[in-house]
Short mmCIF file of C-alpha atoms in Angstrom, two decimals:
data_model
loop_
_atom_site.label_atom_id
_atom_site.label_comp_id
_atom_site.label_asym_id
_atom_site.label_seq_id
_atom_site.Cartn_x
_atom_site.Cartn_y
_atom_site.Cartn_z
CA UNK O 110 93.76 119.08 117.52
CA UNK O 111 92.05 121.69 119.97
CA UNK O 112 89.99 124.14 119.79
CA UNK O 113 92.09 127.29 119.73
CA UNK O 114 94.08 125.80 116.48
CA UNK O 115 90.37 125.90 114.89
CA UNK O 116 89.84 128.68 115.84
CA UNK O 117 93.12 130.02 114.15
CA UNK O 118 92.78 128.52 111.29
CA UNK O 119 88.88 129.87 110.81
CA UNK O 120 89.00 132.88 108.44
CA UNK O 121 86.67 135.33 110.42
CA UNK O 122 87.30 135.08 114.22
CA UNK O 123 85.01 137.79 115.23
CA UNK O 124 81.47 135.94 117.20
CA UNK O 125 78.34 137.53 115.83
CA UNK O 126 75.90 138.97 118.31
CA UNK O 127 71.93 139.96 118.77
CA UNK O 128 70.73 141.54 121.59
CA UNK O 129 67.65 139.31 123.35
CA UNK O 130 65.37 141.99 122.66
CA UNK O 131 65.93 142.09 118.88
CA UNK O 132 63.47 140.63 116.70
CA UNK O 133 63.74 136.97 114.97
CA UNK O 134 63.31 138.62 111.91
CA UNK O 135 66.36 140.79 112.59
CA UNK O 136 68.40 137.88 113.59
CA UNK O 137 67.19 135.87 110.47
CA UNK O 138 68.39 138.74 107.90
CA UNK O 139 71.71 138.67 110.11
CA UNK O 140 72.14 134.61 109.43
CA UNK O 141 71.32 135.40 105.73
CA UNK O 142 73.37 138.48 105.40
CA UNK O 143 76.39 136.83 107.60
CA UNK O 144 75.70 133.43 105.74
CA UNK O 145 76.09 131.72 109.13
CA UNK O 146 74.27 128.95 110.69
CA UNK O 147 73.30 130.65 114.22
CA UNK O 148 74.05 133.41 116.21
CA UNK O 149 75.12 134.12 119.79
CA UNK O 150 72.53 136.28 122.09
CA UNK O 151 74.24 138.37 124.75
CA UNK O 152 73.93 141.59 126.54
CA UNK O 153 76.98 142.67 126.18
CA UNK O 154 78.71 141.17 123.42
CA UNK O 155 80.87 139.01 125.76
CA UNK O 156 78.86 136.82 128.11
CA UNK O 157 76.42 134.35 126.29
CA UNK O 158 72.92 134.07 127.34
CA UNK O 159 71.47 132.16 124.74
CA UNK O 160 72.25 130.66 121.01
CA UNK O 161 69.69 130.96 118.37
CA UNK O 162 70.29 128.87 115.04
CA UNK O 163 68.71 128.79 111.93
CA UNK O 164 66.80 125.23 112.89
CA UNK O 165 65.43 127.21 115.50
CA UNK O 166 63.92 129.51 113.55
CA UNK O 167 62.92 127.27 110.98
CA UNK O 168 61.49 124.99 113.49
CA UNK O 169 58.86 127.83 114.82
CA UNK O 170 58.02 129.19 111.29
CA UNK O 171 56.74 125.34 110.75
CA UNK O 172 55.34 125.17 113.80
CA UNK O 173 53.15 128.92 114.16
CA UNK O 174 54.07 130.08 110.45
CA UNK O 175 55.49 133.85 109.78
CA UNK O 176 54.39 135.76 112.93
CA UNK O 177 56.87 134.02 115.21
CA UNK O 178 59.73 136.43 113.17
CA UNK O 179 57.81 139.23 115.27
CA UNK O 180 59.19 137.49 118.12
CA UNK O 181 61.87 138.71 120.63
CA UNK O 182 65.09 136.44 119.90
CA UNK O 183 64.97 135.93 123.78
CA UNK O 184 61.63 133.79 123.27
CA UNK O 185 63.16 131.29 120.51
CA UNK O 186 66.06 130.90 121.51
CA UNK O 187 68.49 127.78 123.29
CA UNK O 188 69.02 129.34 127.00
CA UNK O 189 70.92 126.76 127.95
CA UNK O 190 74.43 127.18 126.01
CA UNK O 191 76.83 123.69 125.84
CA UNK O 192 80.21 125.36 125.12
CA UNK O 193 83.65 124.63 125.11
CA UNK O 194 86.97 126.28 126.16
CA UNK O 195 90.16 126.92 123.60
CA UNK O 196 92.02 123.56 124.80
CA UNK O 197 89.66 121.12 124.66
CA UNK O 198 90.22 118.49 121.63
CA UNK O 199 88.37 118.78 118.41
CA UNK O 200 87.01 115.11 119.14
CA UNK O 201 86.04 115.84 122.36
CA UNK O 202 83.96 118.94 121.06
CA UNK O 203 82.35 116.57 118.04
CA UNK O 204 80.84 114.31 120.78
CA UNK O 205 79.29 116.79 122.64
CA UNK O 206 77.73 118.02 119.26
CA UNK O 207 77.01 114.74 118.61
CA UNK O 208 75.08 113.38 121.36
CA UNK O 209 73.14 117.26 121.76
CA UNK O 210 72.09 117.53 118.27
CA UNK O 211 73.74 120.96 116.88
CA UNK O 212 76.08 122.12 114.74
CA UNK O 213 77.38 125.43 116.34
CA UNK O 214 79.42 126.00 120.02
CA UNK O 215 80.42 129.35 121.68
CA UNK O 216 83.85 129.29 122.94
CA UNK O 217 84.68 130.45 126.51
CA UNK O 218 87.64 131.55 128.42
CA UNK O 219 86.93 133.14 131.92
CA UNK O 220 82.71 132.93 130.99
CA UNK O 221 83.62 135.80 128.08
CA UNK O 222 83.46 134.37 124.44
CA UNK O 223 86.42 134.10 122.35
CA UNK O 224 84.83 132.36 119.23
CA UNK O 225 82.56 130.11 117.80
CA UNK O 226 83.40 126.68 116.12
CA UNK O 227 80.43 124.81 113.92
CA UNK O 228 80.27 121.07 113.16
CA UNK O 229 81.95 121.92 110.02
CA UNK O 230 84.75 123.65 111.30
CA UNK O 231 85.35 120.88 113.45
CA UNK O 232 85.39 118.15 110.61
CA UNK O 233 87.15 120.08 108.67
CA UNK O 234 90.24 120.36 111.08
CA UNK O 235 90.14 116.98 111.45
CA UNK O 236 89.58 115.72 107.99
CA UNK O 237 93.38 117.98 107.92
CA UNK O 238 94.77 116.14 111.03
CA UNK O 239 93.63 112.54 108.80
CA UNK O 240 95.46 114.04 105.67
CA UNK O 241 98.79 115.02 107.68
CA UNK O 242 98.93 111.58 109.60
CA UNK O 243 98.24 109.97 106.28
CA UNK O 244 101.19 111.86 104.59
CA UNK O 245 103.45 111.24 107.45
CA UNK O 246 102.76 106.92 107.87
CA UNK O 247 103.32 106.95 103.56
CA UNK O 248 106.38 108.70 104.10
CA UNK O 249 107.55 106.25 107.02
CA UNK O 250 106.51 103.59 104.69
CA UNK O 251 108.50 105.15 101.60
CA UNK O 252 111.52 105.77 103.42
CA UNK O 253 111.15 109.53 103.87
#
């Protein structure tokens, strides 16, 4: 499976945004309201510049306690983005996850997002792939 049939099958397409400049608290009431795991930061809606998750957040709170949510989103958060493009394969997507440690990757086409795909999403589609092939070798084996 690749990464533009996830992103099909996902039932909210549209990548959520914060500006750099906005406050951690602002982005944290977004991840509550949104009930989403982490959020892209970009200038311009379009072109990434960083990624800041709710681990990130949580992470800092343990670390300073409450006054990091008066923070700029630009000082928390993950500057340096792994993403993915549209046809790369679901597996291929789950080992970069994997080995980095995070559950959420932007999607690029031409450097411009076109989604976002989370650890879930991913093991989801291919929990679906599993079921289908598993259907398909019983009915080879039934006859069908």
């Amino acid at each position: 499976m690749q990464v533009h049939q996830i992103l099909r099958s996902k039932p909210q397409a549209q990548v959520i945004t914060v500006m750099p400049a906005s406050s951690v608290a602002d982005a944290a009431r977004l991840l509550a309201e949104r009930r989403i795991g982490a959020v892209i930061v970009s200038d311009d809606g379009a072109r990434p510049v960083g990624i800041l998750s709710e681990r990130d957040i949580v992470r800092d709170v343990g670390r300073r306690g409450a006054i990091c949510l008066t923070d700029k989103v630009e000082t928390l958060m993950t500057r340096n983005i792994v993403a993915c493009a549209p046809d790369d394969s679901a597996d291929s997507v789950l080992e970069k996850m994997t080995a980095g440690r995070f559950r959420h990757m932007p999607v690029l086409q031409d450097g411009k997002m076109v989604g976002i795909i989370s650890i879930g999403d991913v093991v989801a589609a291919r929990l679906s792939e599993l079921a289908m092939e598993k259907d398909a070798l019983a009915g080879m084996i039934m006859g069908n």
